[in-house]
Structures are given as structure tokens and as C-alpha cells.
Amino acid sequence: MEPAPGPQEKYQLITRNLQEVLGEDKLLAILKERELKIYWGTATTGKPHVAYFVPMSKIADFLKAGCEVTILFADLHAYLDNMKAPWELLELRTRYYEHVIKAMLESIGVPLEKLRFVRGTDYQLSKEYTLDVYRLSSVVTQHDAKKAGAEVVKQVEHPLLSGLLYPGLQALDEEYLKVDAQFGGVDQRKIFTFAEKYLPSLGYAKRIHLMNPMVPGLTGSKMSSSEEDSKIDLLDRKEDVKKKLKKAFCEPGNVENNGVLSFIKHVLFPLKSEFVILREEKWGGNKTYTAYEALEKDFAEQVVHPGDLKNSVEVALNKLLDPIREKFNCPELKKLSSAAYPTPSKAKPGEKGTKNSEPEDVVPSRLDMRVGKVINVEKHPDADSLYVEKIDVGEAEPRTVVSGLVHFVPKEQLQDRLVVLLCNLKPQKMRGVESQGMVLCASSVGEPRQVEPLDPPAGCCAGERVYVEGYEGGEPDEELKPKKKVFEKLQADFHISEDCVAQWKQRNFLTKLGTVSCKSLKGGSIS
């Protein structure tokens, strides 16, 4: 039997891989006297995905450090956050979360008997808690409440009052769950500092706050339930896991915003204390890493290939998902899953419509537009006006793209250039060469015709998503069906502004680094 860790060892386990700790001195003081009491809460909204393994992995750390851990299923919060969980589905979704979170914990070897599970409505509807909500509302300003929820509560043009209550309830949870600390993502920081400011005004103690970094999704942005390609669902089939990982942003040598590497760092390494890169003997054979930093260094130096990294993660991830899939393969949980998350055509009254419930909605989020880097340009062997380009969009292999740019853009101006690539057109052969995307370009209105490829902001990485302002959260179609003419309908409203910014209906094309533009063709069209 291993000896119990001392206060300093416990501190190291509790804080490893965290981005920030508020209240370190208090944390160390408690650990010298007794075990830490901590809680993690999750609002029961969209289906949990594999990024939830990040907090699960930390919960395993907390238990190794002897902490008393409470998991809160924040059902009332789910309703308050712009009604992300309609009231009539709240009970079903909470039950779904209970089953799936417990299955995740079991899959990584966490003993459930050491955890306390609580629903928000078990105590948040009590007389005492309700009175404290009123007391808090009498001292909190609207400005502070709105600011606190800015990173967590869904931001809409006409916010509901419920969203302003959300941060106050989360602060009160710390007192009513009788904990020393709250754990969450760094996106919760404003709520945590809100709690530190206002709980003492009610005579309650200020708590410790532990924050995980936000793990990038597969597209390089935050992993989100609302962005289908950015996340892997816990019940995805193995072939779906393979397909999503194949499309994941994982540029050779790039360790920034790399969701594949981040998953290894924050989930797989803490669980096993090692990670094995699986590869054929001709590429050096399997290699076991016992320190994440060594793996990251080898990837940065391109000793480890993105394809091998993705394949190795696929194998390790499926080992975690297999017991969860098996548990949810029973009729009872299949029924619960479909009832808690009905297909849009079966949505209950009060359930808001989604893009899928109106599949014919022609909105720009249906386009899978990404930043691409042209890594090779050659003339088409059978067509004088066409280039054949190899374009890196953050996938395991570059895409082959045929573009009619020979008469407009010199070959040397395309080489190593960043472009915007439409990635979900149906592949089609152009003079015998299959094209797997389309480079979006600005075109002049008059004669002589001029064409300029659209320019993503400087500093973008291959694979980053390009979206239209106001349509950041939508899910691109897997493949645009030619007969539906979705791109053609949207393209009719594409244009270049007087500032040379690419737009759809006066809304800018954006990446996370800024606007997409062209060099000089103001007032032009986009094709």
C-alpha cells in the first residue's frame, strides 16, 4: 500500500496542468490541516463530448490527493442560461448527464463511491437558498452580473433576466455545498472573481478557485457541443471518431491551438503517465513517451508526423469510449438518450428549433470554410488555364485542389500563400484531376477581369475556421449537395466592401484573428 501523499504532494496533484489558482496560500494552509473539499459543476445542456474527459482527469487527481469531491449537476443553471435546456426536458437531460458522467469516470478508473453527486434543484429551490438569491440581488449591480456571465452565459441581442441570475446562483452554490474550493474552466474566471467579491457581503467565506485551460477543439477553436466538427461525441461510432480525427487541425510542427496534442496533455498523459506513438517500422516503429514535453518537442521538430499522432490518439480514445458505448447500448439508456435529445422533427413544445430542424435554411454556417496554406503549385498537365495545388488545411494529408487562376495569379504568388478554401463541396474531376475544394477569390466587376485570392489575417494557421460574422456557432454540412445549390444561393450575396473586406449581406468574413480581405478589388464579387 502506497503511503499517503503529504501536503506538498497533494498540492502538486491538485494543481498540475491547471492554468490558474486563486487562493494558493489558503489551499496550502487547508492541506496542512485536513483534506480539501471541492466541487465541479456542469450545466445539463448539450450532450457531453470527449473534452469532458479533461475535468474528469482532474477529478481523478483530486481523489488521489485525498480531496472530498462533489459533482453538481446544475439543472437549474441549464434552464437559466437562455433556456438551453427546456423545462420539460430538464429532468431527462439531468438523468442523461448522471449516467454519462458516471460512465466516463468509470472508464478512467475513478471509484464512484468516493464521490458525492448532487442536483442543483435538490437545494436551490429551498426557502433559505431563495432568500439568499434575493439578498444577493440587492447588492449586485446589473453591470457586474452581466460581466460575470459574459464568457459562460449565452450572449444574445436581447438577454433574458435569467442570465443575470446565473452567476449569483453559481456563487451561492459554494456556500450551500459546504466546500472550500470550486473547480472549472478558465472561462469561468469572471464568475469566480464575482463570487469572491460578493459572497463576503452575505457573511459567507471567500472560496479557492482552480481553473483548467480551455482545451482546443478539433478545428483549433474551443471544443463545443454546438460546433459538430470541433468535438467527438462520447457515443460516436469508431468510424466517426476516425473521420473527425482525420479532419482535425494538426499542422506539422505546430503545437499552438492543436486539439489533438492538448487532448494527450490534459487527458491521456495524466491517466497513464505515458503515451505510445504507434507507427510502422519503416518510420521508426512505436515510441513510448513518459513525459508530455518530450512528445511536444518531437512534434514541433516534426519527428512525430500528424498522421501517426492522430492514429495513436484514435486507439487510446476508443479504449476510453468503448465501456461508455457498451453501457449505453442497453434499451433503457438508448431510450433516455433519444428522449433527452430528440431529433428536431420530434422536438417537444418549448424546444427551440435548430439548423437541422430546418435543413433548407441557407445560412453561411453551412459552408466549411478554412484557412489553407498552398504548399505546392503546378500547371495542370492537360489544361493551360488550370493550376493543381496541394493545400494544407490542417488534416493528415494536404488536399488536391484545381483552380482556374493561371491567367490571373503567377505561380510564385500562390506558393506558400494563405488562402480561404471551401472544403465541403462534393469532390469533382477537372480534366482528369479530382479537386477536393475551391479557393475563394475576389473578382472585379468590369473588364478586363481581375482575380485575387482572398487573404486570411496574417498569423492564421492552416485549418482555422473561417466564418461569417454572427454565424460562428453553426455546423457546416458534411458535404454540400449539388442539387440543393446551397453555395450558389449564398454566393449571390457575397461581395467585397469598399474597404476590401469579404462580406455576406454586409457581414464580414472572419477568423479568430480578424477579417478576411483581398488586395484591391473593392466592390467586387466572390467566387
Short mmCIF file of C-alpha atoms in Angstrom, two decimals:
data_model
loop_
_atom_site.label_atom_id
_atom_site.label_comp_id
_atom_site.label_asym_id
_atom_site.label_seq_id
_atom_site.Cartn_x
_atom_site.Cartn_y
_atom_site.Cartn_z
CA MET A 1 0.00 0.00 0.00
CA GLU A 2 1.41 3.38 -1.04
CA PRO A 3 1.99 5.93 1.73
CA ALA A 4 -0.50 8.83 1.82
CA PRO A 5 0.84 11.91 0.00
CA GLY A 6 1.99 14.84 2.13
CA PRO A 7 0.61 18.41 1.84
CA GLN A 8 3.10 19.44 -0.85
CA GLU A 9 2.50 16.29 -2.92
CA LYS A 10 -1.25 16.85 -2.62
CA TYR A 11 -0.79 20.44 -3.76
CA GLN A 12 1.16 19.28 -6.82
CA LEU A 13 -1.53 16.72 -7.74
CA ILE A 14 -4.34 19.24 -7.25
CA THR A 15 -2.72 22.00 -9.30
CA ARG A 16 -0.92 20.12 -12.11
CA ASN A 17 -1.97 21.17 -15.62
CA LEU A 18 -4.16 23.98 -14.23
CA GLN A 19 -3.95 27.40 -15.85
CA GLU A 20 -4.61 29.41 -12.71
CA VAL A 21 -5.28 29.09 -8.98
CA LEU A 22 -6.94 31.86 -6.95
CA GLY A 23 -6.19 31.40 -3.25
CA GLU A 24 -2.96 29.34 -3.26
CA ASP A 25 -1.99 30.30 0.31
CA LYS A 26 -5.38 29.23 1.63
CA LEU A 27 -5.14 25.96 -0.32
CA LEU A 28 -1.77 25.10 1.21
CA ALA A 29 -2.97 26.05 4.70
CA ILE A 30 -6.01 23.72 4.45
CA LEU A 31 -3.90 20.84 3.12
CA LYS A 32 -1.64 21.07 6.17
CA GLU A 33 -4.67 20.61 8.45
CA ARG A 34 -7.21 18.40 6.63
CA GLU A 35 -8.49 17.20 3.26
CA LEU A 36 -9.74 19.79 0.75
CA LYS A 37 -13.48 19.89 -0.06
CA ILE A 38 -14.02 20.78 -3.69
CA TYR A 39 -16.81 20.75 -6.25
CA TRP A 40 -17.14 20.73 -10.02
CA GLY A 41 -20.45 21.67 -11.60
CA THR A 42 -21.80 21.04 -15.08
CA ALA A 43 -24.95 22.59 -16.54
CA THR A 44 -27.07 19.85 -18.09
CA THR A 45 -27.41 21.34 -21.58
CA GLY A 46 -25.87 19.86 -24.76
CA LYS A 47 -24.54 16.30 -24.92
CA PRO A 48 -21.18 15.88 -23.14
CA HIS A 49 -18.30 15.23 -25.53
CA VAL A 50 -14.72 13.98 -25.16
CA ALA A 51 -13.46 17.33 -23.82
CA TYR A 52 -15.32 16.40 -20.62
CA PHE A 53 -12.52 13.91 -20.02
CA VAL A 54 -10.36 16.94 -19.13
CA PRO A 55 -12.25 17.76 -15.89
CA MET A 56 -12.76 14.02 -15.28
CA SER A 57 -8.98 13.58 -15.37
CA LYS A 58 -8.57 16.39 -12.82
CA ILE A 59 -11.23 14.83 -10.59
CA ALA A 60 -9.07 11.68 -10.60
CA ASP A 61 -6.15 13.89 -9.46
CA PHE A 62 -8.27 15.40 -6.68
CA LEU A 63 -9.20 11.95 -5.39
CA LYS A 64 -5.55 10.82 -5.47
CA ALA A 65 -4.79 13.89 -3.35
CA GLY A 66 -7.42 12.79 -0.81
CA CYS A 67 -9.93 15.55 -1.62
CA GLU A 68 -13.63 15.24 -0.81
CA VAL A 69 -15.17 15.81 -4.25
CA THR A 70 -18.75 16.81 -5.08
CA ILE A 71 -20.12 16.75 -8.63
CA LEU A 72 -23.04 19.13 -9.18
CA PHE A 73 -25.50 18.50 -11.99
CA ALA A 74 -26.58 22.13 -12.40
CA ASP A 75 -30.02 21.54 -13.86
CA LEU A 76 -31.49 24.90 -12.84
CA HIS A 77 -28.49 26.70 -14.36
CA ALA A 78 -29.14 24.87 -17.65
CA TYR A 79 -32.62 26.39 -17.76
CA LEU A 80 -31.47 29.88 -16.74
CA ASP A 81 -28.82 30.02 -19.48
CA ASN A 82 -31.13 31.29 -22.22
CA MET A 83 -33.26 28.14 -21.81
CA LYS A 84 -30.55 25.87 -23.28
CA ALA A 85 -32.43 23.03 -21.60
CA PRO A 86 -36.22 23.49 -21.91
CA TRP A 87 -38.07 22.86 -18.66
CA GLU A 88 -39.86 19.78 -19.99
CA LEU A 89 -36.53 18.18 -20.98
CA LEU A 90 -34.63 19.20 -17.84
CA GLU A 91 -35.25 16.02 -15.85
CA LEU A 92 -34.39 13.79 -18.82
CA ARG A 93 -31.16 15.64 -19.59
CA THR A 94 -30.10 15.62 -15.97
CA ARG A 95 -30.58 11.83 -15.84
CA TYR A 96 -28.60 11.52 -19.10
CA TYR A 97 -25.75 13.57 -17.62
CA GLU A 98 -25.75 11.47 -14.44
CA HIS A 99 -25.39 8.25 -16.43
CA VAL A 100 -22.82 9.54 -18.92
CA ILE A 101 -20.59 11.37 -16.40
CA LYS A 102 -20.52 8.31 -14.15
CA ALA A 103 -19.70 6.11 -17.18
CA MET A 104 -16.83 8.46 -18.08
CA LEU A 105 -15.44 8.34 -14.55
CA GLU A 106 -15.66 4.54 -14.50
CA SER A 107 -13.88 4.33 -17.88
CA ILE A 108 -10.84 6.13 -16.43
CA GLY A 109 -10.89 4.08 -13.22
CA VAL A 110 -12.36 6.63 -10.79
CA PRO A 111 -14.17 4.92 -7.85
CA LEU A 112 -17.70 6.38 -7.77
CA GLU A 113 -18.17 5.59 -4.08
CA LYS A 114 -15.64 8.29 -3.22
CA LEU A 115 -17.70 10.99 -4.94
CA ARG A 116 -20.83 12.87 -3.88
CA PHE A 117 -23.36 13.56 -6.63
CA VAL A 118 -25.87 16.40 -6.19
CA ARG A 119 -28.54 18.01 -8.38
CA GLY A 120 -28.96 21.77 -8.19
CA THR A 121 -32.70 21.52 -7.69
CA ASP A 122 -32.07 19.34 -4.60
CA TYR A 123 -31.31 22.55 -2.66
CA GLN A 124 -31.66 25.57 -4.97
CA LEU A 125 -35.45 25.68 -4.55
CA SER A 126 -35.30 25.76 -0.74
CA LYS A 127 -36.56 28.74 1.25
CA GLU A 128 -33.06 29.55 2.55
CA TYR A 129 -31.38 29.46 -0.83
CA THR A 130 -34.15 31.50 -2.46
CA LEU A 131 -33.86 34.14 0.26
CA ASP A 132 -30.10 34.33 -0.36
CA VAL A 133 -30.75 34.85 -4.08
CA TYR A 134 -32.89 37.87 -3.16
CA ARG A 135 -30.27 39.11 -0.69
CA LEU A 136 -27.58 38.82 -3.35
CA SER A 137 -29.71 40.61 -5.94
CA SER A 138 -29.99 43.57 -3.58
CA VAL A 139 -26.21 44.16 -3.57
CA VAL A 140 -25.10 43.01 -7.06
CA THR A 141 -25.14 45.58 -9.87
CA GLN A 142 -26.53 44.72 -13.30
CA HIS A 143 -23.11 45.60 -14.76
CA ASP A 144 -21.29 43.10 -12.52
CA ALA A 145 -23.81 40.32 -13.13
CA LYS A 146 -23.62 40.75 -16.91
CA LYS A 147 -19.82 40.98 -16.88
CA ALA A 148 -19.52 37.84 -14.70
CA GLY A 149 -21.53 35.72 -17.13
CA ALA A 150 -20.02 37.10 -20.33
CA GLU A 151 -17.85 34.03 -21.06
CA VAL A 152 -20.33 31.39 -19.91
CA VAL A 153 -23.93 32.56 -20.37
CA LYS A 154 -25.09 32.58 -23.99
CA GLN A 155 -24.86 36.15 -25.31
CA VAL A 156 -27.85 37.28 -27.36
CA GLU A 157 -29.14 40.62 -28.65
CA HIS A 158 -31.97 40.79 -26.11
CA PRO A 159 -30.71 38.92 -23.00
CA LEU A 160 -33.15 37.42 -20.53
CA LEU A 161 -33.13 38.36 -16.87
CA SER A 162 -32.38 34.71 -16.04
CA GLY A 163 -28.88 35.08 -17.48
CA LEU A 164 -28.13 37.81 -14.92
CA LEU A 165 -29.15 35.47 -12.08
CA TYR A 166 -26.83 32.69 -13.27
CA PRO A 167 -23.51 33.99 -11.76
CA GLY A 168 -25.17 34.67 -8.38
CA LEU A 169 -26.52 31.14 -8.15
CA GLN A 170 -23.13 29.68 -9.01
CA ALA A 171 -21.55 31.80 -6.27
CA LEU A 172 -24.13 30.65 -3.70
CA ASP A 173 -23.52 27.00 -4.65
CA GLU A 174 -20.11 27.27 -2.98
CA GLU A 175 -21.75 28.03 0.36
CA TYR A 176 -24.63 25.57 0.10
CA LEU A 177 -22.39 22.69 -0.98
CA LYS A 178 -20.12 23.48 2.02
CA VAL A 179 -16.89 23.34 0.02
CA ASP A 180 -13.51 25.05 0.28
CA ALA A 181 -12.96 25.31 -3.47
CA GLN A 182 -14.65 25.33 -6.85
CA PHE A 183 -13.05 23.84 -9.97
CA GLY A 184 -13.87 24.84 -13.54
CA GLY A 185 -12.51 26.06 -16.86
CA VAL A 186 -10.71 29.38 -17.15
CA ASP A 187 -13.81 30.66 -19.00
CA GLN A 188 -15.44 30.68 -15.54
CA ARG A 189 -12.89 33.15 -14.13
CA LYS A 190 -15.24 36.15 -14.13
CA ILE A 191 -17.86 34.16 -12.22
CA PHE A 192 -15.19 33.03 -9.74
CA THR A 193 -13.99 36.59 -9.06
CA PHE A 194 -17.66 37.67 -8.82
CA ALA A 195 -18.16 35.04 -6.10
CA GLU A 196 -15.02 36.21 -4.26
CA LYS A 197 -16.34 39.78 -4.31
CA TYR A 198 -19.96 39.19 -3.31
CA LEU A 199 -20.14 36.12 -1.02
CA PRO A 200 -18.45 38.02 1.87
CA SER A 201 -21.19 40.69 1.57
CA LEU A 202 -23.65 37.99 2.72
CA GLY A 203 -21.34 36.92 5.55
CA TYR A 204 -20.00 33.87 3.69
CA ALA A 205 -16.34 32.92 3.24
CA LYS A 206 -14.39 33.57 0.06
CA ARG A 207 -13.51 30.25 -1.63
CA ILE A 208 -10.48 28.93 -3.53
CA HIS A 209 -10.83 28.72 -7.31
CA LEU A 210 -9.00 26.23 -9.54
CA MET A 211 -9.06 26.73 -13.31
CA ASN A 212 -8.31 24.38 -16.19
CA PRO A 213 -7.14 25.83 -19.52
CA MET A 214 -9.68 25.73 -22.34
CA VAL A 215 -8.71 22.76 -24.50
CA PRO A 216 -8.88 23.50 -28.25
CA GLY A 217 -11.40 21.54 -30.25
CA LEU A 218 -10.52 19.53 -33.32
CA THR A 219 -10.89 22.63 -35.51
CA GLY A 220 -8.41 24.62 -33.40
CA SER A 221 -11.08 26.63 -31.56
CA LYS A 222 -12.82 25.78 -28.28
CA MET A 223 -14.38 22.31 -28.28
CA SER A 224 -18.11 22.99 -28.33
CA SER A 225 -21.32 20.97 -28.30
CA SER A 226 -22.75 23.38 -30.88
CA GLU A 227 -19.90 23.00 -33.38
CA GLU A 228 -20.16 19.46 -34.69
CA ASP A 229 -16.73 19.14 -36.31
CA SER A 230 -14.95 20.57 -33.26
CA LYS A 231 -15.89 17.68 -30.96
CA ILE A 232 -16.21 13.93 -30.70
CA ASP A 233 -19.38 12.73 -29.01
CA LEU A 234 -18.98 10.13 -26.29
CA LEU A 235 -21.25 7.75 -28.20
CA ASP A 236 -19.74 8.33 -31.65
CA ARG A 237 -19.00 5.14 -33.56
CA LYS A 238 -15.37 4.20 -34.18
CA GLU A 239 -15.67 5.14 -37.84
CA ASP A 240 -16.98 8.60 -36.82
CA VAL A 241 -14.05 9.05 -34.43
CA LYS A 242 -11.66 8.17 -37.26
CA LYS A 243 -13.33 10.59 -39.66
CA LYS A 244 -13.37 13.51 -37.20
CA LEU A 245 -9.77 12.96 -36.15
CA LYS A 246 -8.73 12.76 -39.80
CA LYS A 247 -10.24 16.23 -40.36
CA ALA A 248 -8.79 17.65 -37.12
CA PHE A 249 -6.47 20.64 -37.26
CA CYS A 250 -2.96 19.23 -36.68
CA GLU A 251 -0.44 21.16 -38.78
CA PRO A 252 3.03 19.57 -38.89
CA GLY A 253 5.26 21.15 -36.25
CA ASN A 254 2.51 23.48 -34.94
CA VAL A 255 1.82 22.98 -31.22
CA GLU A 256 -0.45 26.05 -30.86
CA ASN A 257 -4.23 25.50 -30.78
CA ASN A 258 -3.63 21.84 -31.53
CA GLY A 259 -6.62 19.99 -30.10
CA VAL A 260 -5.06 16.56 -30.71
CA LEU A 261 -1.92 17.38 -28.71
CA SER A 262 -3.97 19.12 -25.99
CA PHE A 263 -6.10 16.03 -25.51
CA ILE A 264 -2.95 13.97 -24.97
CA LYS A 265 -1.58 16.52 -22.49
CA HIS A 266 -4.72 17.01 -20.41
CA VAL A 267 -6.37 13.58 -20.58
CA LEU A 268 -4.23 10.72 -21.81
CA PHE A 269 -0.93 11.56 -20.08
CA PRO A 270 -2.40 12.22 -16.61
CA LEU A 271 -4.32 8.92 -16.77
CA LYS A 272 -1.46 6.65 -17.86
CA SER A 273 1.70 8.74 -17.21
CA GLU A 274 2.80 7.74 -20.71
CA PHE A 275 1.70 7.83 -24.33
CA VAL A 276 2.65 5.50 -27.15
CA ILE A 277 3.05 6.73 -30.72
CA LEU A 278 2.05 3.85 -32.98
CA ARG A 279 3.81 3.73 -36.35
CA GLU A 280 5.21 1.31 -38.89
CA GLU A 281 8.75 0.00 -38.51
CA LYS A 282 9.86 1.82 -41.67
CA TRP A 283 9.03 5.11 -39.90
CA GLY A 284 10.89 4.18 -36.73
CA GLY A 285 8.39 1.84 -35.06
CA ASN A 286 6.39 2.51 -31.88
CA LYS A 287 7.79 5.00 -29.41
CA THR A 288 6.73 5.39 -25.75
CA TYR A 289 6.84 8.86 -24.19
CA THR A 290 6.90 9.16 -20.40
CA ALA A 291 6.91 12.98 -20.41
CA TYR A 292 4.48 15.09 -22.44
CA GLU A 293 7.13 17.77 -23.03
CA ALA A 294 9.27 15.25 -24.94
CA LEU A 295 6.34 14.38 -27.22
CA GLU A 296 5.54 18.05 -27.85
CA LYS A 297 9.22 18.74 -28.66
CA ASP A 298 9.36 15.84 -31.14
CA PHE A 299 6.12 17.01 -32.79
CA ALA A 300 7.42 20.59 -33.01
CA GLU A 301 10.60 19.28 -34.66
CA GLN A 302 8.47 17.10 -36.99
CA VAL A 303 9.96 13.87 -35.64
CA VAL A 304 6.33 12.80 -34.99
CA HIS A 305 4.01 13.02 -38.01
CA PRO A 306 0.41 14.34 -37.58
CA GLY A 307 -0.99 11.14 -39.12
CA ASP A 308 0.80 8.95 -36.56
CA LEU A 309 -0.29 11.27 -33.74
CA LYS A 310 -3.94 11.09 -34.81
CA ASN A 311 -3.87 7.32 -35.27
CA SER A 312 -2.38 6.85 -31.80
CA VAL A 313 -4.96 9.13 -30.20
CA GLU A 314 -7.72 7.27 -32.05
CA VAL A 315 -6.63 3.95 -30.49
CA ALA A 316 -6.29 5.43 -26.97
CA LEU A 317 -9.56 7.35 -27.21
CA ASN A 318 -11.55 4.35 -28.37
CA LYS A 319 -10.29 2.43 -25.31
CA LEU A 320 -11.87 5.14 -23.15
CA LEU A 321 -15.08 5.27 -25.19
CA ASP A 322 -15.68 1.50 -25.54
CA PRO A 323 -17.08 0.97 -21.99
CA ILE A 324 -19.28 4.07 -22.38
CA ARG A 325 -20.65 2.83 -25.72
CA GLU A 326 -21.25 -0.58 -24.17
CA LYS A 327 -23.13 0.89 -21.20
CA PHE A 328 -25.38 2.99 -23.49
CA ASN A 329 -26.11 0.06 -25.76
CA CYS A 330 -28.93 -1.13 -23.50
CA PRO A 331 -32.56 -0.32 -24.47
CA GLU A 332 -33.19 1.79 -21.34
CA LEU A 333 -30.30 4.22 -21.95
CA LYS A 334 -30.90 4.32 -25.71
CA LYS A 335 -34.45 5.42 -24.94
CA LEU A 336 -33.21 8.01 -22.42
CA SER A 337 -30.72 9.42 -24.93
CA SER A 338 -33.31 9.88 -27.67
CA ALA A 339 -35.86 11.33 -25.23
CA ALA A 340 -33.40 13.81 -23.67
CA TYR A 341 -32.09 14.92 -27.07
CA PRO A 342 -34.95 14.37 -29.51
CA THR A 343 -34.28 14.79 -33.19
CA PRO A 344 -35.54 18.24 -34.23
CA SER A 345 -38.56 16.81 -36.03
CA LYS A 346 -39.66 15.30 -32.69
CA ALA A 347 -38.75 18.34 -30.57
CA LYS A 348 -41.11 18.93 -27.67
CA PRO A 349 -43.01 22.21 -27.19
CA GLY A 350 -40.61 24.87 -25.99
CA GLU A 351 -37.57 23.22 -27.58
CA LYS A 352 -36.05 25.83 -29.85
CA GLY A 353 -35.57 24.95 -33.50
CA THR A 354 -32.08 24.35 -34.81
CA LYS A 355 -30.45 24.44 -38.18
CA ASN A 356 -31.17 20.72 -38.56
CA SER A 357 -34.88 21.19 -37.87
CA GLU A 358 -34.98 23.47 -40.94
CA PRO A 359 -32.44 21.80 -43.23
CA GLU A 360 -33.29 24.10 -46.11
CA ASP A 361 -32.19 27.23 -44.22
CA VAL A 362 -29.48 28.67 -46.42
CA VAL A 363 -27.08 30.22 -43.91
CA PRO A 364 -23.30 30.71 -44.24
CA SER A 365 -22.51 28.43 -41.29
CA ARG A 366 -23.33 25.53 -43.61
CA LEU A 367 -20.11 26.26 -45.53
CA ASP A 368 -16.95 24.57 -44.26
CA MET A 369 -14.51 27.40 -45.00
CA ARG A 370 -10.98 27.05 -43.64
CA VAL A 371 -7.63 28.76 -43.85
CA GLY A 372 -5.38 26.80 -46.20
CA LYS A 373 -1.67 27.06 -46.96
CA VAL A 374 -0.59 26.39 -50.52
CA ILE A 375 2.40 24.07 -50.24
CA ASN A 376 2.78 23.19 -53.93
CA VAL A 377 1.59 24.63 -57.24
CA GLU A 378 1.91 23.03 -60.67
CA LYS A 379 0.29 23.61 -64.05
CA HIS A 380 -2.46 21.13 -64.86
CA PRO A 381 -0.98 18.55 -67.27
CA ASP A 382 -3.99 18.75 -69.60
CA ALA A 383 -5.32 22.33 -69.18
CA ASP A 384 -3.35 25.53 -69.81
CA SER A 385 -5.64 27.70 -67.65
CA LEU A 386 -5.63 25.48 -64.54
CA TYR A 387 -3.29 25.05 -61.60
CA VAL A 388 -3.13 21.87 -59.50
CA GLU A 389 -2.35 22.88 -55.92
CA LYS A 390 -1.58 20.94 -52.77
CA ILE A 391 -3.21 22.85 -49.90
CA ASP A 392 -2.72 22.13 -46.20
CA VAL A 393 -5.95 22.61 -44.22
CA GLY A 394 -4.73 21.01 -41.01
CA GLU A 395 -5.64 17.44 -41.98
CA ALA A 396 -3.37 14.40 -42.07
CA GLU A 397 -2.71 14.95 -45.78
CA PRO A 398 -2.91 18.11 -47.92
CA ARG A 399 -5.87 18.42 -50.29
CA THR A 400 -5.52 18.45 -54.05
CA VAL A 401 -7.32 21.49 -55.47
CA VAL A 402 -7.72 22.56 -59.10
CA SER A 403 -8.06 26.33 -59.67
CA GLY A 404 -8.52 28.37 -62.83
CA LEU A 405 -6.02 31.03 -61.78
CA VAL A 406 -3.22 30.63 -64.32
CA HIS A 407 -4.13 33.84 -66.23
CA PHE A 408 -4.65 35.87 -63.06
CA VAL A 409 -2.12 34.89 -60.38
CA PRO A 410 1.51 33.99 -61.08
CA LYS A 411 2.59 30.62 -59.74
CA GLU A 412 5.17 32.17 -57.38
CA GLN A 413 2.47 34.36 -55.78
CA LEU A 414 0.44 31.28 -54.87
CA GLN A 415 3.33 29.22 -53.47
CA ASP A 416 3.28 29.24 -49.61
CA ARG A 417 0.35 31.67 -49.61
CA LEU A 418 -2.54 31.54 -47.13
CA VAL A 419 -5.91 31.20 -48.85
CA VAL A 420 -9.54 30.54 -47.93
CA LEU A 421 -10.63 27.07 -49.03
CA LEU A 422 -14.22 25.87 -49.26
CA CYS A 423 -13.82 22.30 -48.03
CA ASN A 424 -17.27 20.68 -48.19
CA LEU A 425 -18.04 20.85 -51.88
CA LYS A 426 -18.53 17.44 -53.46
CA PRO A 427 -15.13 16.45 -54.96
CA GLN A 428 -15.19 16.57 -58.73
CA LYS A 429 -12.77 15.77 -61.53
CA MET A 430 -11.48 18.70 -63.56
CA ARG A 431 -9.81 17.49 -66.74
CA GLY A 432 -8.93 14.19 -65.07
CA VAL A 433 -7.71 15.54 -61.71
CA GLU A 434 -10.05 15.31 -58.71
CA SER A 435 -10.42 18.66 -56.93
CA GLN A 436 -11.15 18.45 -53.19
CA GLY A 437 -12.11 22.06 -52.57
CA MET A 438 -12.32 25.56 -54.01
CA VAL A 439 -10.03 28.53 -53.40
CA LEU A 440 -12.30 31.54 -52.79
CA CYS A 441 -11.28 34.62 -54.78
CA ALA A 442 -12.39 38.21 -55.30
CA SER A 443 -13.28 39.12 -58.89
CA SER A 444 -13.56 42.55 -60.48
CA VAL A 445 -16.93 43.65 -61.82
CA GLY A 446 -15.80 45.17 -65.14
CA GLU A 447 -13.36 44.32 -67.87
CA PRO A 448 -10.61 43.39 -68.05
CA ARG A 449 -11.39 40.75 -65.48
CA GLN A 450 -9.12 40.69 -62.43
CA VAL A 451 -8.98 37.93 -59.81
CA GLU A 452 -7.32 37.93 -56.35
CA PRO A 453 -7.41 35.08 -53.83
CA LEU A 454 -8.98 36.09 -50.51
CA ASP A 455 -6.40 36.78 -47.80
CA PRO A 456 -6.91 35.47 -44.22
CA PRO A 457 -5.38 37.67 -41.50
CA ALA A 458 -1.61 37.37 -41.03
CA GLY A 459 -0.69 34.81 -38.39
CA CYS A 460 -3.54 32.38 -39.13
CA CYS A 461 -2.76 28.67 -39.10
CA ALA A 462 -3.78 26.15 -41.73
CA GLY A 463 -7.09 24.55 -40.73
CA GLU A 464 -8.50 27.51 -38.78
CA ARG A 465 -12.18 28.03 -39.39
CA VAL A 466 -13.40 30.96 -41.49
CA TYR A 467 -16.93 32.05 -40.67
CA VAL A 468 -19.37 34.88 -41.31
CA GLU A 469 -19.96 37.36 -38.51
CA GLY A 470 -22.98 36.27 -36.45
CA TYR A 471 -22.82 32.65 -37.68
CA GLU A 472 -19.88 31.45 -35.56
CA GLY A 473 -21.74 28.62 -33.82
CA GLY A 474 -23.39 26.84 -36.72
CA GLU A 475 -22.40 23.42 -38.02
CA PRO A 476 -21.18 23.04 -41.62
CA ASP A 477 -22.84 20.42 -43.80
CA GLU A 478 -20.77 17.24 -44.12
CA GLU A 479 -20.99 17.72 -47.89
CA LEU A 480 -22.92 20.31 -49.88
CA LYS A 481 -25.36 18.53 -52.18
CA PRO A 482 -25.03 19.94 -55.72
CA LYS A 483 -28.77 19.74 -56.37
CA LYS A 484 -29.52 21.94 -53.32
CA LYS A 485 -27.25 24.73 -54.64
CA VAL A 486 -26.52 25.97 -51.11
CA PHE A 487 -23.23 27.60 -52.08
CA GLU A 488 -24.69 29.22 -55.18
CA LYS A 489 -27.56 30.76 -53.16
CA LEU A 490 -25.16 32.13 -50.54
CA GLN A 491 -22.66 33.28 -53.16
CA ALA A 492 -25.27 35.60 -54.66
CA ASP A 493 -24.85 37.81 -51.57
CA PHE A 494 -21.05 37.57 -51.35
CA HIS A 495 -19.21 40.77 -52.18
CA ILE A 496 -16.12 42.85 -51.42
CA SER A 497 -16.70 46.02 -49.39
CA GLU A 498 -15.21 49.43 -50.12
CA ASP A 499 -12.56 48.54 -47.52
CA CYS A 500 -11.70 45.37 -49.48
CA VAL A 501 -13.26 43.13 -46.78
CA ALA A 502 -15.06 39.93 -47.85
CA GLN A 503 -18.72 40.02 -46.79
CA TRP A 504 -22.05 38.21 -46.96
CA LYS A 505 -25.01 40.61 -46.67
CA GLN A 506 -22.73 43.26 -45.12
CA ARG A 507 -21.44 40.77 -42.52
CA ASN A 508 -17.67 40.26 -42.52
CA PHE A 509 -15.85 37.02 -43.22
CA LEU A 510 -13.77 36.39 -40.08
CA THR A 511 -11.22 34.16 -38.41
CA LYS A 512 -10.36 34.43 -34.73
CA LEU A 513 -7.56 36.86 -35.74
CA GLY A 514 -9.73 39.29 -37.72
CA THR A 515 -11.30 39.98 -41.10
CA VAL A 516 -10.73 38.23 -44.41
CA SER A 517 -9.91 40.64 -47.23
CA CYS A 518 -8.47 40.99 -50.73
CA LYS A 519 -5.70 43.22 -52.00
CA SER A 520 -7.51 45.77 -54.17
CA LEU A 521 -10.80 44.67 -55.77
CA LYS A 522 -13.24 46.82 -53.77
CA GLY A 523 -16.86 46.33 -54.80
CA GLY A 524 -16.04 43.02 -56.46
CA SER A 525 -17.76 39.65 -56.29
CA ILE A 526 -16.52 36.43 -54.64
CA SER A 527 -16.31 33.07 -56.37
#
